[in-house]
């Protein structure tokens, strides 16, 4: 192919849920022989970035070490409890209080500024939560594609009642977990969610933080047009969303938005690892449990999930991806049910979800997991963790592909077993999941995303 030689610079936060789709997209461009690819993120991801080039190399540009306040993986236990509490507004407020600090972006902005000076990108591909990168692109007038691993309404709906929004008035506000068809009480709750978000920035503690924004913007030289929640949408050349319209509630989608479905690499992703795949080959029905890199299960929650496996014994096998740090809560090996297989790490979750023996995905319903499970036609049982997970959970129920635990903050074995049994045993859940699998595949995935990037006028 006639490969563009002008630099393309990817920018992402280091969290797996934000980074992984962009790794797939960068690898697709590399495999097509596109030259001059760069990827900027935090230093701990260096080896992963340098290893993704299947064709042309992908060069790493370091943004330094992880800033603890900017990474949910490194938050202390008190903050974790606050952002995952059962009150959706209080959890939303806790996230904002912990992350909205203009000073946090200064180091990343400066590091990216140095990388941009060195690379001279013709086009940037920016993960949607890397707002410092959006600000730099707008300030430097560098064309950019916005990468969105959430539902489209997540980035198009304002969190306050007085700001620009691309969705209609009364649309469920992100992080509220409210449905499209609301009762009067829910409509009031939706309105109050926005008003309370606005009011929190008027409180003295947050007002002091916000007051630092202007001087820091002036110090960094950030352009005025980079201000505001919708600046990333308004200024983007293209907005790539790894979903399909049918998996969100209806609203007019902006013309610049391309919904391409989940970004899935060529499979098998880990062809040399046969240990888990060989085990899956020998099973008839497997429940796959995985709750993402942020979830921190307690002793009681771990023991509750072991009891769930025990009650499924004789009917279903259970494959559980459980981080090693949380395995201390497991009972001794000899006291675990025989149908339970624990893995601290899997070479490829996608290979697992693609396996025909997996009948249901028990998940926290993060943006990637939700869409990837459905990409492979797997119905879901959902234990939503926080923020957008509640939004995916309510849509999954409304669209007939999932059931949600009655009390996600706990693990009630009776409730979990009931939900798993109903989803596996009711054919409509699988049929609806397979319907959305077909829609996502038709949307084009990584190939369509790569085509959209390469169609940028900045590369011509």
C-alpha positions as a LaTeX table, in Angstrom:
\begin{tabular}{lrrr}
\hline
Residue & $x$ (\AA) & $y$ (\AA) & $z$ (\AA) \\
\hline
Unk1 & 0.00 & 0.00 & 0.00 \\
Unk2 & 0.96 & 3.66 & $-0.40$ \\
Unk3 & 1.64 & 4.22 & 3.31 \\
Unk4 & 1.28 & 7.66 & 4.92 \\
Unk5 & 4.65 & 8.76 & 6.25 \\
Unk6 & 3.44 & 11.71 & 8.28 \\
Unk7 & 3.56 & 10.87 & 12.00 \\
Unk8 & 0.49 & 9.56 & 13.82 \\
Unk9 & 0.69 & 9.95 & 17.61 \\
Unk10 & $-1.55$ & 7.88 & 19.91 \\
Unk11 & $-2.09$ & 9.24 & 23.43 \\
Unk12 & $-3.76$ & 7.33 & 26.27 \\
Unk13 & $-3.92$ & 6.97 & 30.00 \\
Unk14 & $-2.31$ & 3.72 & 31.20 \\
Unk15 & $-5.50$ & 2.01 & 32.48 \\
Unk16 & $-6.22$ & $-1.19$ & 30.58 \\
Unk17 & $-9.84$ & $-0.31$ & 29.83 \\
Unk18 & $-8.78$ & 2.92 & 28.14 \\
Unk19 & $-5.54$ & 1.72 & 26.59 \\
Unk20 & $-6.41$ & $-1.70$ & 25.16 \\
Unk21 & $-8.62$ & $-0.62$ & 22.23 \\
Unk22 & $-5.95$ & 1.83 & 21.14 \\
Unk23 & $-3.32$ & $-0.91$ & 21.26 \\
Unk24 & $-5.50$ & $-2.94$ & 18.90 \\
Unk25 & $-5.92$ & 0.05 & 16.59 \\
Unk26 & $-2.19$ & 0.86 & 16.57 \\
Unk27 & $-1.39$ & $-2.81$ & 15.87 \\
Unk28 & $-3.82$ & $-2.81$ & 12.94 \\
Unk29 & $-2.11$ & 0.21 & 11.41 \\
Unk30 & 1.28 & $-1.38$ & 12.00 \\
Unk31 & 0.12 & $-4.57$ & 10.31 \\
Unk32 & $-0.97$ & $-2.54$ & 7.28 \\
Unk33 & 2.54 & $-1.16$ & 6.95 \\
Unk34 & 1.71 & 2.38 & 8.07 \\
Unk35 & 4.94 & 4.14 & 8.94 \\
Unk36 & 5.83 & 6.72 & 11.57 \\
Unk37 & 3.55 & 5.43 & 14.34 \\
Unk38 & 4.09 & 6.74 & 17.88 \\
Unk39 & 2.35 & 5.94 & 21.16 \\
Unk40 & 2.52 & 8.18 & 24.24 \\
Unk41 & 1.47 & 6.88 & 27.65 \\
Unk42 & 2.96 & 6.30 & 31.09 \\
Unk43 & 6.32 & 4.60 & 31.53 \\
Unk44 & 5.05 & 1.26 & 32.97 \\
Unk45 & 3.46 & 0.49 & 29.58 \\
Unk46 & 6.71 & 0.87 & 27.61 \\
Unk47 & 7.36 & $-2.83$ & 26.95 \\
Unk48 & 3.76 & $-3.42$ & 25.91 \\
Unk49 & 3.80 & $-0.53$ & 23.43 \\
Unk50 & 7.15 & $-1.51$ & 21.96 \\
Unk51 & 5.89 & $-5.06$ & 21.45 \\
Unk52 & 2.72 & $-4.33$ & 19.47 \\
Unk53 & 4.26 & $-3.62$ & 16.08 \\
Unk54 & 3.37 & $-6.61$ & 13.86 \\
Unk55 & 4.58 & $-4.79$ & 10.75 \\
Unk56 & 6.08 & $-1.33$ & 10.98 \\
Unk57 & 7.40 & $-0.33$ & 14.42 \\
Unk58 & 5.37 & 1.60 & 16.98 \\
Unk59 & 7.69 & 3.98 & 18.83 \\
Unk60 & 7.13 & 4.70 & 22.53 \\
Unk61 & 6.97 & 8.26 & 23.90 \\
Unk62 & 7.06 & 8.30 & 27.69 \\
Unk63 & 4.74 & 10.53 & 29.69 \\
Unk64 & 6.59 & 9.67 & 32.89 \\
Unk65 & 5.43 & 7.67 & 35.87 \\
Unk66 & 1.79 & 7.10 & 36.83 \\
Unk67 & 0.20 & 9.92 & 38.84 \\
Unk68 & $-1.60$ & 8.06 & 41.65 \\
Unk69 & $-4.58$ & 10.44 & 41.74 \\
Unk70 & $-5.12$ & 9.92 & 38.00 \\
Unk71 & $-5.13$ & 6.12 & 38.12 \\
Unk72 & $-7.95$ & 4.18 & 39.78 \\
Unk73 & $-5.66$ & 1.16 & 40.14 \\
Unk74 & $-3.44$ & 3.06 & 42.62 \\
Unk75 & $-6.16$ & 4.73 & 44.71 \\
Unk76 & $-6.11$ & 3.94 & 48.42 \\
Unk77 & $-8.81$ & 1.76 & 49.95 \\
Unk78 & $-10.74$ & 4.70 & 51.38 \\
Unk79 & $-11.00$ & 6.35 & 47.96 \\
Unk80 & $-11.91$ & 3.03 & 46.35 \\
Unk81 & $-14.78$ & 2.57 & 48.82 \\
Unk82 & $-16.00$ & 6.12 & 48.15 \\
Unk83 & $-16.05$ & 5.78 & 44.35 \\
Unk84 & $-17.74$ & 2.36 & 44.43 \\
Unk85 & $-20.37$ & 3.02 & 47.12 \\
Unk86 & $-23.99$ & 2.10 & 46.45 \\
Unk87 & $-25.23$ & 5.70 & 46.06 \\
Unk88 & $-24.62$ & 6.47 & 42.41 \\
Unk89 & $-24.48$ & 10.22 & 42.86 \\
Unk90 & $-22.16$ & 10.04 & 45.88 \\
Unk91 & $-19.87$ & 7.68 & 43.98 \\
Unk92 & $-19.92$ & 10.05 & 40.97 \\
Unk93 & $-19.15$ & 12.97 & 43.27 \\
Unk94 & $-16.28$ & 11.07 & 44.88 \\
Unk95 & $-14.71$ & 10.42 & 41.46 \\
Unk96 & $-14.91$ & 14.10 & 40.56 \\
Unk97 & $-13.54$ & 15.26 & 43.91 \\
Unk98 & $-10.59$ & 12.93 & 43.57 \\
Unk99 & $-9.72$ & 13.58 & 39.93 \\
Unk100 & $-10.69$ & 17.20 & 39.23 \\
Unk101 & $-7.47$ & 19.02 & 40.09 \\
Unk102 & $-5.89$ & 21.22 & 37.40 \\
Unk103 & $-2.43$ & 20.70 & 38.88 \\
Unk104 & $-2.54$ & 16.97 & 38.12 \\
Unk105 & $-2.37$ & 17.53 & 34.36 \\
Unk106 & 0.63 & 19.86 & 34.35 \\
Unk107 & 3.32 & 17.13 & 34.29 \\
Unk108 & 1.53 & 15.10 & 31.62 \\
Unk109 & 0.88 & 18.20 & 29.50 \\
Unk110 & 4.57 & 19.18 & 29.65 \\
Unk111 & 5.73 & 15.64 & 28.84 \\
Unk112 & 3.36 & 15.40 & 25.89 \\
Unk113 & 4.38 & 18.86 & 24.73 \\
Unk114 & 8.00 & 17.68 & 24.56 \\
Unk115 & 6.95 & 14.56 & 22.64 \\
Unk116 & 4.93 & 16.63 & 20.16 \\
Unk117 & 7.87 & 18.96 & 19.63 \\
Unk118 & 10.07 & 15.96 & 18.84 \\
Unk119 & 7.62 & 13.98 & 16.70 \\
Unk120 & 5.70 & 16.73 & 14.88 \\
Unk121 & 2.53 & 14.65 & 14.48 \\
Unk122 & 0.27 & 15.29 & 11.52 \\
Unk123 & $-2.56$ & 13.55 & 13.40 \\
Unk124 & $-3.19$ & 12.54 & 17.00 \\
Unk125 & $-5.45$ & 9.72 & 18.18 \\
Unk126 & $-6.46$ & 10.60 & 21.73 \\
Unk127 & $-8.23$ & 8.48 & 24.33 \\
Unk128 & $-11.31$ & 10.40 & 25.50 \\
Unk129 & $-10.29$ & 10.80 & 29.16 \\
Unk130 & $-6.81$ & 12.15 & 28.32 \\
Unk131 & $-8.06$ & 15.72 & 28.46 \\
Unk132 & $-4.54$ & 17.16 & 28.72 \\
Unk133 & $-3.86$ & 15.70 & 25.26 \\
Unk134 & $-7.08$ & 17.18 & 23.87 \\
Unk135 & $-6.07$ & 20.58 & 25.26 \\
Unk136 & $-2.63$ & 20.34 & 23.67 \\
Unk137 & $-4.01$ & 19.25 & 20.30 \\
Unk138 & $-6.50$ & 22.11 & 20.25 \\
Unk139 & $-3.87$ & 24.62 & 21.38 \\
Unk140 & $-1.35$ & 23.45 & 18.77 \\
Unk141 & $-4.10$ & 23.11 & 16.13 \\
Unk142 & $-3.18$ & 19.47 & 15.50 \\
Unk143 & $-6.03$ & 17.45 & 13.96 \\
Unk144 & $-7.12$ & 14.60 & 16.22 \\
Unk145 & $-9.34$ & 11.55 & 16.34 \\
Unk146 & $-11.06$ & 10.91 & 19.68 \\
Unk147 & $-11.07$ & 7.30 & 20.93 \\
Unk148 & $-14.13$ & 6.39 & 23.04 \\
Unk149 & $-14.32$ & 2.99 & 24.79 \\
Unk150 & $-17.78$ & 3.81 & 26.19 \\
Unk151 & $-21.29$ & 4.13 & 24.82 \\
Unk152 & $-21.69$ & 7.24 & 22.65 \\
Unk153 & $-24.03$ & 9.01 & 25.07 \\
Unk154 & $-21.34$ & 8.84 & 27.75 \\
Unk155 & $-19.31$ & 11.55 & 26.00 \\
Unk156 & $-22.23$ & 13.42 & 24.40 \\
Unk157 & $-24.37$ & 14.06 & 27.49 \\
Unk158 & $-23.59$ & 16.92 & 29.84 \\
Unk159 & $-23.29$ & 16.22 & 33.58 \\
Unk160 & $-24.80$ & 19.62 & 34.42 \\
Unk161 & $-28.06$ & 21.28 & 33.31 \\
Unk162 & $-26.47$ & 24.46 & 31.94 \\
Unk163 & $-23.81$ & 23.05 & 29.62 \\
Unk164 & $-23.93$ & 22.02 & 25.99 \\
Unk165 & $-25.20$ & 18.50 & 25.36 \\
Unk166 & $-25.61$ & 16.46 & 22.18 \\
Unk167 & $-28.41$ & 14.35 & 23.65 \\
Unk168 & $-32.00$ & 15.54 & 24.21 \\
Unk169 & $-33.15$ & 17.19 & 27.43 \\
Unk170 & $-34.14$ & 14.52 & 29.93 \\
Unk171 & $-31.74$ & 11.91 & 28.54 \\
Unk172 & $-30.28$ & 9.73 & 31.34 \\
Unk173 & $-27.22$ & 11.50 & 32.71 \\
Unk174 & $-24.00$ & 9.42 & 32.59 \\
Unk175 & $-23.17$ & 7.48 & 35.78 \\
Unk176 & $-26.77$ & 7.63 & 37.02 \\
Unk177 & $-27.74$ & 4.13 & 35.90 \\
Unk178 & $-31.18$ & 5.45 & 35.01 \\
Unk179 & $-33.25$ & 3.93 & 32.18 \\
Unk180 & $-34.55$ & 5.62 & 29.04 \\
Unk181 & $-38.19$ & 5.28 & 30.09 \\
Unk182 & $-38.30$ & 6.86 & 33.55 \\
Unk183 & $-40.97$ & 7.14 & 36.18 \\
Unk184 & $-41.74$ & 10.60 & 37.56 \\
Unk185 & $-39.46$ & 9.86 & 40.52 \\
Unk186 & $-36.62$ & 8.84 & 38.19 \\
Unk187 & $-37.07$ & 11.96 & 36.04 \\
Unk188 & $-36.71$ & 14.08 & 39.17 \\
Unk189 & $-33.69$ & 12.03 & 40.21 \\
Unk190 & $-32.13$ & 12.55 & 36.78 \\
Unk191 & $-32.63$ & 16.32 & 36.99 \\
Unk192 & $-31.27$ & 16.44 & 40.54 \\
Unk193 & $-28.20$ & 14.43 & 39.50 \\
Unk194 & $-27.23$ & 17.25 & 37.12 \\
Unk195 & $-28.10$ & 20.04 & 39.56 \\
Unk196 & $-26.13$ & 18.41 & 42.37 \\
Unk197 & $-23.12$ & 17.97 & 40.07 \\
Unk198 & $-23.26$ & 21.66 & 39.23 \\
Unk199 & $-23.71$ & 22.62 & 42.89 \\
Unk200 & $-20.70$ & 20.66 & 44.08 \\
Unk201 & $-18.40$ & 22.95 & 42.09 \\
Unk202 & $-19.82$ & 25.92 & 44.00 \\
Unk203 & $-18.87$ & 24.43 & 47.36 \\
Unk204 & $-15.84$ & 26.16 & 48.96 \\
Unk205 & $-13.55$ & 23.09 & 48.77 \\
Unk206 & $-14.15$ & 22.51 & 45.05 \\
Unk207 & $-14.28$ & 26.22 & 44.26 \\
Unk208 & $-10.70$ & 26.55 & 45.50 \\
Unk209 & $-9.63$ & 23.73 & 43.21 \\
Unk210 & $-11.45$ & 25.18 & 40.20 \\
Unk211 & $-9.92$ & 28.61 & 40.89 \\
Unk212 & $-6.50$ & 27.16 & 40.09 \\
Unk213 & $-7.60$ & 26.24 & 36.58 \\
Unk214 & $-7.31$ & 29.68 & 35.00 \\
Unk215 & $-3.74$ & 30.44 & 36.14 \\
Unk216 & $-2.58$ & 26.94 & 35.14 \\
Unk217 & $-4.15$ & 27.28 & 31.70 \\
Unk218 & $-2.40$ & 30.63 & 31.30 \\
Unk219 & 0.92 & 29.12 & 32.45 \\
Unk220 & 0.62 & 26.27 & 29.96 \\
Unk221 & $-0.69$ & 28.52 & 27.20 \\
Unk222 & $-3.84$ & 26.44 & 26.66 \\
Unk223 & $-6.18$ & 27.95 & 24.08 \\
Unk224 & $-9.56$ & 29.24 & 25.37 \\
Unk225 & $-11.46$ & 27.02 & 22.93 \\
Unk226 & $-10.08$ & 23.95 & 24.72 \\
Unk227 & $-12.27$ & 24.72 & 27.74 \\
Unk228 & $-15.49$ & 22.84 & 28.44 \\
Unk229 & $-16.75$ & 19.25 & 28.58 \\
Unk230 & $-17.71$ & 19.17 & 24.89 \\
Unk231 & $-14.49$ & 20.72 & 23.55 \\
Unk232 & $-13.13$ & 17.22 & 22.86 \\
Unk233 & $-16.18$ & 16.48 & 20.68 \\
Unk234 & $-16.43$ & 19.86 & 18.98 \\
Unk235 & $-12.75$ & 20.01 & 18.01 \\
Unk236 & $-12.27$ & 16.37 & 17.03 \\
Unk237 & $-11.96$ & 15.55 & 13.36 \\
Unk238 & $-13.55$ & 12.14 & 13.97 \\
Unk239 & $-14.97$ & 10.50 & 17.10 \\
Unk240 & $-14.38$ & 6.74 & 17.12 \\
Unk241 & $-16.75$ & 4.85 & 19.42 \\
Unk242 & $-16.30$ & 1.15 & 20.13 \\
Unk243 & $-20.03$ & 0.44 & 20.31 \\
Unk244 & $-23.04$ & 0.42 & 17.98 \\
Unk245 & $-26.11$ & 2.70 & 18.07 \\
Unk246 & $-28.40$ & $-0.16$ & 19.04 \\
Unk247 & $-26.52$ & $-0.69$ & 22.32 \\
Unk248 & $-27.39$ & 2.81 & 23.52 \\
Unk249 & $-30.66$ & 4.64 & 23.94 \\
Unk250 & $-31.87$ & 6.50 & 20.81 \\
Unk251 & $-30.69$ & 10.02 & 19.99 \\
Unk252 & $-29.31$ & 11.77 & 16.85 \\
Unk253 & $-25.65$ & 10.77 & 16.47 \\
Unk254 & $-23.35$ & 13.56 & 15.21 \\
Unk255 & $-22.05$ & 13.04 & 11.68 \\
Unk256 & $-18.42$ & 13.03 & 12.83 \\
Unk257 & $-19.07$ & 10.07 & 15.15 \\
Unk258 & $-18.14$ & 6.61 & 13.82 \\
Unk259 & $-19.53$ & 3.67 & 15.77 \\
Unk260 & $-17.44$ & 0.65 & 14.82 \\
Unk261 & $-18.20$ & $-1.90$ & 17.56 \\
Unk262 & $-15.66$ & $-3.54$ & 19.85 \\
Unk263 & $-12.05$ & $-3.43$ & 18.71 \\
Unk264 & $-11.04$ & $-7.09$ & 18.67 \\
Unk265 & $-7.61$ & $-8.21$ & 17.38 \\
Unk266 & $-7.19$ & $-11.26$ & 15.14 \\
Unk267 & $-7.89$ & $-14.44$ & 17.13 \\
Unk268 & $-6.57$ & $-16.52$ & 18.69 \\
Unk269 & $-4.78$ & $-13.71$ & 20.43 \\
Unk270 & $-2.58$ & $-16.14$ & 22.38 \\
Unk271 & $-2.21$ & $-19.16$ & 20.06 \\
Unk272 & 0.75 & $-20.60$ & 21.95 \\
Unk273 & $-1.10$ & $-20.86$ & 25.27 \\
Unk274 & $-3.04$ & $-24.10$ & 25.28 \\
Unk275 & $-3.48$ & $-24.70$ & 29.00 \\
Unk276 & $-6.77$ & $-22.87$ & 29.50 \\
Unk277 & $-8.07$ & $-23.42$ & 25.96 \\
Unk278 & $-7.50$ & $-27.18$ & 26.25 \\
Unk279 & $-9.45$ & $-27.18$ & 29.52 \\
Unk280 & $-12.29$ & $-25.21$ & 27.88 \\
Unk281 & $-12.35$ & $-27.73$ & 25.01 \\
Unk282 & $-13.24$ & $-30.44$ & 27.51 \\
Unk283 & $-16.21$ & $-28.63$ & 29.07 \\
Unk284 & $-19.87$ & $-28.41$ & 28.06 \\
Unk285 & $-20.92$ & $-25.29$ & 29.95 \\
Unk286 & $-18.64$ & $-22.69$ & 31.53 \\
Unk287 & $-19.45$ & $-19.58$ & 33.56 \\
Unk288 & $-16.65$ & $-17.06$ & 33.04 \\
Unk289 & $-16.17$ & $-14.61$ & 35.93 \\
Unk290 & $-13.95$ & $-11.54$ & 35.62 \\
Unk291 & $-14.46$ & $-8.11$ & 37.16 \\
Unk292 & $-11.73$ & $-5.97$ & 35.60 \\
Unk293 & $-8.45$ & $-4.56$ & 36.89 \\
Unk294 & $-9.99$ & $-2.05$ & 39.30 \\
Unk295 & $-12.33$ & $-4.29$ & 41.34 \\
Unk296 & $-11.07$ & $-5.18$ & 44.83 \\
Unk297 & $-13.09$ & $-8.02$ & 46.27 \\
Unk298 & $-13.33$ & $-8.45$ & 50.04 \\
Unk299 & $-12.95$ & $-11.67$ & 52.02 \\
Unk300 & $-16.74$ & $-12.12$ & 52.23 \\
Unk301 & $-17.23$ & $-11.43$ & 48.53 \\
Unk302 & $-14.57$ & $-13.96$ & 47.52 \\
Unk303 & $-16.03$ & $-16.58$ & 49.82 \\
Unk304 & $-19.50$ & $-15.80$ & 48.45 \\
Unk305 & $-18.35$ & $-16.42$ & 44.88 \\
Unk306 & $-16.75$ & $-19.71$ & 45.91 \\
Unk307 & $-20.15$ & $-20.69$ & 47.30 \\
Unk308 & $-21.73$ & $-19.74$ & 43.96 \\
Unk309 & $-19.40$ & $-22.18$ & 42.19 \\
Unk310 & $-20.22$ & $-24.86$ & 44.75 \\
Unk311 & $-23.94$ & $-24.52$ & 44.06 \\
Unk312 & $-23.36$ & $-24.76$ & 40.31 \\
Unk313 & $-21.35$ & $-27.97$ & 40.65 \\
Unk314 & $-22.69$ & $-30.79$ & 38.51 \\
Unk315 & $-24.27$ & $-28.33$ & 36.04 \\
Unk316 & $-21.59$ & $-25.79$ & 35.10 \\
Unk317 & $-17.86$ & $-25.29$ & 35.34 \\
Unk318 & $-16.61$ & $-21.90$ & 36.58 \\
Unk319 & $-13.52$ & $-20.14$ & 35.24 \\
Unk320 & $-12.60$ & $-17.22$ & 37.48 \\
Unk321 & $-9.96$ & $-14.62$ & 36.67 \\
Unk322 & $-8.98$ & $-13.50$ & 40.16 \\
Unk323 & $-5.93$ & $-11.30$ & 40.83 \\
Unk324 & $-3.29$ & $-13.00$ & 42.93 \\
Unk325 & $-3.52$ & $-10.33$ & 45.65 \\
Unk326 & $-7.16$ & $-11.31$ & 46.28 \\
Unk327 & $-6.54$ & $-15.05$ & 46.26 \\
Unk328 & $-5.51$ & $-14.91$ & 49.93 \\
Unk329 & $-9.24$ & $-14.87$ & 50.70 \\
Unk330 & $-9.84$ & $-18.23$ & 49.02 \\
Unk331 & $-10.33$ & $-21.37$ & 51.10 \\
Unk332 & $-7.53$ & $-23.96$ & 50.87 \\
Unk333 & $-7.36$ & $-25.85$ & 47.58 \\
Unk334 & $-8.80$ & $-29.00$ & 49.09 \\
Unk335 & $-11.87$ & $-27.12$ & 50.30 \\
Unk336 & $-12.76$ & $-25.55$ & 46.96 \\
Unk337 & $-15.48$ & $-27.01$ & 44.70 \\
Unk338 & $-14.14$ & $-29.30$ & 41.98 \\
Unk339 & $-15.82$ & $-27.29$ & 39.20 \\
Unk340 & $-13.92$ & $-24.07$ & 40.05 \\
Unk341 & $-10.80$ & $-23.10$ & 38.12 \\
Unk342 & $-8.90$ & $-20.02$ & 39.31 \\
Unk343 & $-6.51$ & $-18.08$ & 37.08 \\
Unk344 & $-4.66$ & $-14.97$ & 38.26 \\
Unk345 & $-3.93$ & $-13.96$ & 34.68 \\
Unk346 & $-5.16$ & $-15.02$ & 31.25 \\
Unk347 & $-3.10$ & $-14.48$ & 28.09 \\
Unk348 & $-6.30$ & $-13.43$ & 26.32 \\
Unk349 & $-9.75$ & $-12.79$ & 27.78 \\
Unk350 & $-10.98$ & $-12.50$ & 24.20 \\
Unk351 & $-9.92$ & $-16.07$ & 23.42 \\
Unk352 & $-11.95$ & $-17.19$ & 26.44 \\
Unk353 & $-15.04$ & $-15.21$ & 25.46 \\
Unk354 & $-14.80$ & $-16.56$ & 21.92 \\
Unk355 & $-14.84$ & $-20.19$ & 23.10 \\
Unk356 & $-18.16$ & $-21.99$ & 22.48 \\
Unk357 & $-18.09$ & $-23.67$ & 25.90 \\
Unk358 & $-18.47$ & $-20.29$ & 27.64 \\
Unk359 & $-22.21$ & $-19.75$ & 28.08 \\
Unk360 & $-22.33$ & $-16.58$ & 30.20 \\
Unk361 & $-20.01$ & $-13.75$ & 31.20 \\
Unk362 & $-20.28$ & $-12.64$ & 34.85 \\
Unk363 & $-18.78$ & $-9.15$ & 34.68 \\
Unk364 & $-18.58$ & $-5.67$ & 36.22 \\
Unk365 & $-19.87$ & $-4.27$ & 32.88 \\
Unk366 & $-17.02$ & $-1.91$ & 32.11 \\
Unk367 & $-17.16$ & $-0.44$ & 28.62 \\
Unk368 & $-14.77$ & $-2.94$ & 27.02 \\
Unk369 & $-16.00$ & $-6.06$ & 28.82 \\
Unk370 & $-19.65$ & $-5.24$ & 28.13 \\
Unk371 & $-19.10$ & $-4.79$ & 24.40 \\
Unk372 & $-16.57$ & $-7.63$ & 24.05 \\
Unk373 & $-18.87$ & $-10.12$ & 25.77 \\
Unk374 & $-21.68$ & $-9.21$ & 23.40 \\
Unk375 & $-19.30$ & $-9.19$ & 20.40 \\
Unk376 & $-18.94$ & $-12.93$ & 20.98 \\
Unk377 & $-22.66$ & $-13.45$ & 21.57 \\
Unk378 & $-22.36$ & $-14.11$ & 25.31 \\
Unk379 & $-25.20$ & $-12.98$ & 27.55 \\
Unk380 & $-24.18$ & $-11.31$ & 30.79 \\
Unk381 & $-24.78$ & $-11.29$ & 34.50 \\
Unk382 & $-23.67$ & $-7.94$ & 35.85 \\
Unk383 & $-22.20$ & $-6.77$ & 39.14 \\
Unk384 & $-21.69$ & $-3.08$ & 38.21 \\
Unk385 & $-18.66$ & $-1.56$ & 39.88 \\
Unk386 & $-18.97$ & 2.21 & 39.43 \\
Unk387 & $-19.76$ & 5.19 & 37.15 \\
Unk388 & $-20.42$ & 3.97 & 33.58 \\
Unk389 & $-20.84$ & 0.32 & 34.66 \\
Unk390 & $-24.31$ & 1.19 & 36.02 \\
Unk391 & $-25.25$ & 2.72 & 32.66 \\
Unk392 & $-24.19$ & $-0.40$ & 30.75 \\
Unk393 & $-26.03$ & $-2.59$ & 33.27 \\
Unk394 & $-29.39$ & $-0.87$ & 32.84 \\
Unk395 & $-29.11$ & $-0.88$ & 29.05 \\
Unk396 & $-28.16$ & $-4.56$ & 29.08 \\
Unk397 & $-31.35$ & $-5.36$ & 31.00 \\
Unk398 & $-33.49$ & $-3.15$ & 28.75 \\
Unk399 & $-32.02$ & $-4.76$ & 25.61 \\
Unk400 & $-32.56$ & $-8.29$ & 26.95 \\
Unk401 & $-28.91$ & $-9.40$ & 27.11 \\
Unk402 & $-28.25$ & $-9.37$ & 30.86 \\
Unk403 & $-29.49$ & $-9.43$ & 34.42 \\
Unk404 & $-28.03$ & $-7.31$ & 37.23 \\
Unk405 & $-27.46$ & $-8.38$ & 40.82 \\
Unk406 & $-30.01$ & $-6.99$ & 43.27 \\
Unk407 & $-27.29$ & $-5.64$ & 45.58 \\
Unk408 & $-24.02$ & $-5.28$ & 43.63 \\
Unk409 & $-22.08$ & $-4.13$ & 46.71 \\
Unk410 & $-22.48$ & $-7.60$ & 48.22 \\
Unk411 & $-22.34$ & $-11.16$ & 46.92 \\
Unk412 & $-25.54$ & $-12.99$ & 47.79 \\
Unk413 & $-25.03$ & $-16.56$ & 46.49 \\
Unk414 & $-28.79$ & $-17.08$ & 46.18 \\
Unk415 & $-29.14$ & $-14.02$ & 43.94 \\
Unk416 & $-26.04$ & $-14.78$ & 41.83 \\
Unk417 & $-27.00$ & $-18.41$ & 41.23 \\
Unk418 & $-30.55$ & $-17.38$ & 40.35 \\
Unk419 & $-29.36$ & $-14.78$ & 37.82 \\
Unk420 & $-26.77$ & $-17.10$ & 36.25 \\
Unk421 & $-29.26$ & $-19.96$ & 36.00 \\
Unk422 & $-31.93$ & $-17.77$ & 34.42 \\
Unk423 & $-29.56$ & $-16.24$ & 31.85 \\
Unk424 & $-28.09$ & $-19.61$ & 30.84 \\
Unk425 & $-31.45$ & $-21.36$ & 30.82 \\
Unk426 & $-33.46$ & $-18.74$ & 28.90 \\
Unk427 & $-32.73$ & $-18.83$ & 25.19 \\
Unk428 & $-33.80$ & $-15.21$ & 24.58 \\
Unk429 & $-30.72$ & $-13.88$ & 26.41 \\
Unk430 & $-28.40$ & $-15.79$ & 24.09 \\
Unk431 & $-30.45$ & $-14.89$ & 21.00 \\
Unk432 & $-30.37$ & $-11.18$ & 21.86 \\
Unk433 & $-26.63$ & $-11.34$ & 22.57 \\
Unk434 & $-26.04$ & $-13.01$ & 19.21 \\
Unk435 & $-28.12$ & $-10.25$ & 17.55 \\
Unk436 & $-25.81$ & $-7.59$ & 18.96 \\
Unk437 & $-22.79$ & $-9.69$ & 18.05 \\
Unk438 & $-23.87$ & $-9.56$ & 14.40 \\
Unk439 & $-24.42$ & $-5.79$ & 14.56 \\
Unk440 & $-20.95$ & $-5.21$ & 16.01 \\
Unk441 & $-19.27$ & $-7.37$ & 13.39 \\
Unk442 & $-21.13$ & $-5.54$ & 10.63 \\
Unk443 & $-19.87$ & $-2.22$ & 12.08 \\
Unk444 & $-16.33$ & $-3.20$ & 11.09 \\
Unk445 & $-14.34$ & $-3.13$ & 14.33 \\
Unk446 & $-10.62$ & $-2.50$ & 14.09 \\
Unk447 & $-10.62$ & $-2.46$ & 10.28 \\
Unk448 & $-13.27$ & 0.28 & 10.15 \\
Unk449 & $-11.46$ & 2.23 & 12.90 \\
Unk450 & $-8.16$ & 2.04 & 11.01 \\
Unk451 & $-9.88$ & 3.11 & 7.78 \\
Unk452 & $-11.33$ & 6.13 & 9.58 \\
Unk453 & $-7.90$ & 7.16 & 10.89 \\
Unk454 & $-6.24$ & 6.78 & 7.49 \\
Unk455 & $-9.02$ & 8.79 & 5.83 \\
Unk456 & $-7.95$ & 11.89 & 7.75 \\
Unk457 & $-7.14$ & 14.80 & 5.45 \\
Unk458 & $-4.14$ & 15.49 & 7.68 \\
Unk459 & $-2.41$ & 12.38 & 6.30 \\
Unk460 & $-2.82$ & 13.25 & 2.62 \\
\hline
\end{tabular}
